[in-house]
Amino acid sequence: MTIQQDAAQALSLMDLTSLNENDTEQSILALLDSVRPEIGLPAAICVYSRFVDLVKKRTETKKLAVCKSCNSDKFLWWRTVIRLGA
C-alpha cells in the first residue's frame, strides 16, 4: 500500500469528533469543512444531538455517518450511529 492508501484507511477507522461545551453551528460547519474526500473520509462525524440535523443537511451528498452523543452531568452516556443515505 502507498502512504496515501494507508492514510485513507486510517481516516476511515476514525471519527471526526467535536463534543465541546462551546460548540456552535459555525464551529461544526468548520469541522465539516475540514473533511477532504480526496484524502479519505472519516468513519463518522460525532457531534452533540443538537447538531445532527445540521450535519445531515451539510453532508447529504457524502456517504458519511453521524454519531450523536448524549451528555448528562458532563458524563458521556452513549453514542448512536445514524447512517446517512440508508
GROMACS .gro file of C-alpha atoms in nm:
model
   86
    1MET     CA    1   0.000   0.000   0.000
    2THR     CA    2   0.108   0.355  -0.065
    3ILE     CA    3   0.123   0.616   0.209
    4GLN     CA    4  -0.191   0.776   0.061
    5GLN     CA    5  -0.378   0.446   0.082
    6ASP     CA    6  -0.256   0.398   0.438
    7ALA     CA    7  -0.377   0.748   0.529
    8ALA     CA    8  -0.718   0.690   0.368
    9GLN     CA    9  -0.757   0.361   0.555
   10ALA     CA   10  -0.655   0.520   0.885
   11LEU     CA   11  -0.907   0.803   0.834
   12SER     CA   12  -1.181   0.553   0.757
   13LEU     CA   13  -1.131   0.398   1.101
   14MET     CA   14  -1.160   0.722   1.299
   15ASP     CA   15  -1.446   0.951   1.399
   16LEU     CA   16  -1.416   1.323   1.338
   17THR     CA   17  -1.544   1.449   1.671
   18SER     CA   18  -1.643   1.779   1.829
   19LEU     CA   19  -1.802   1.750   2.173
   20ASN     CA   20  -1.705   2.086   2.315
   21GLU     CA   21  -1.938   2.266   2.552
   22ASN     CA   22  -1.893   2.583   2.348
   23ASP     CA   23  -1.965   2.429   2.005
   24THR     CA   24  -2.170   2.645   1.772
   25GLU     CA   25  -2.317   2.588   1.428
   26GLN     CA   26  -2.017   2.776   1.288
   27SER     CA   27  -1.766   2.553   1.469
   28ILE     CA   28  -1.944   2.239   1.349
   29LEU     CA   29  -1.952   2.369   0.991
   30ALA     CA   30  -1.578   2.441   1.017
   31LEU     CA   31  -1.528   2.083   1.135
   32LEU     CA   32  -1.721   1.956   0.832
   33ASP     CA   33  -1.522   2.184   0.601
   34SER     CA   34  -1.205   2.014   0.723
   35VAL     CA   35  -1.312   1.685   0.559
   36ARG     CA   36  -1.115   1.626   0.241
   37PRO     CA   37  -1.275   1.339   0.044
   38GLU     CA   38  -0.979   1.327  -0.193
   39ILE     CA   39  -0.763   1.221   0.104
   40GLY     CA   40  -1.020   0.999   0.272
   41LEU     CA   41  -1.344   1.007   0.470
   42PRO     CA   42  -1.377   0.955   0.845
   43ALA     CA   43  -1.582   0.663   0.974
   44ALA     CA   44  -1.833   0.911   1.121
   45ILE     CA   45  -1.887   1.267   1.232
   46CYS     CA   46  -1.954   1.272   1.607
   47VAL     CA   47  -2.143   1.572   1.749
   48TYR     CA   48  -2.399   1.653   2.015
   49SER     CA   49  -2.757   1.574   1.919
   50ARG     CA   50  -2.847   1.941   1.869
   51PHE     CA   51  -2.614   1.948   1.565
   52VAL     CA   52  -2.723   1.623   1.397
   53ASP     CA   53  -2.971   1.788   1.158
   54LEU     CA   54  -2.713   2.049   1.060
   55VAL     CA   55  -2.454   1.780   0.986
   56LYS     CA   56  -2.706   1.568   0.792
   57LYS     CA   57  -2.801   1.863   0.571
   58ARG     CA   58  -2.439   1.958   0.510
   59THR     CA   59  -2.325   1.605   0.431
   60GLU     CA   60  -2.630   1.468   0.248
   61THR     CA   61  -2.435   1.410  -0.075
   62LYS     CA   62  -2.148   1.234   0.101
   63LYS     CA   63  -2.152   0.882   0.238
   64LEU     CA   64  -2.083   0.974   0.598
   65ALA     CA   65  -2.231   0.857   0.924
   66VAL     CA   66  -2.330   1.091   1.205
   67CYS     CA   67  -2.282   0.990   1.567
   68LYS     CA   68  -2.486   1.181   1.819
   69SER     CA   69  -2.366   1.195   2.175
   70CYS     CA   70  -2.591   1.243   2.473
   71ASN     CA   71  -2.437   1.409   2.773
   72SER     CA   72  -2.583   1.416   3.120
   73ASP     CA   73  -2.397   1.581   3.406
   74LYS     CA   74  -2.095   1.607   3.178
   75PHE     CA   75  -2.068   1.229   3.152
   76LEU     CA   76  -2.087   1.067   2.812
   77TRP     CA   77  -2.366   0.809   2.824
   78TRP     CA   78  -2.384   0.670   2.474
   79ARG     CA   79  -2.339   0.729   2.105
   80THR     CA   80  -2.590   0.630   1.845
   81VAL     CA   81  -2.481   0.594   1.486
   82ILE     CA   82  -2.723   0.725   1.231
   83ARG     CA   83  -2.632   0.605   0.885
   84LEU     CA   84  -2.684   0.866   0.618
   85GLY     CA   85  -2.826   0.761   0.289
   86ALA     CA   86  -2.956   0.436   0.431
   0.00000   0.00000   0.00000
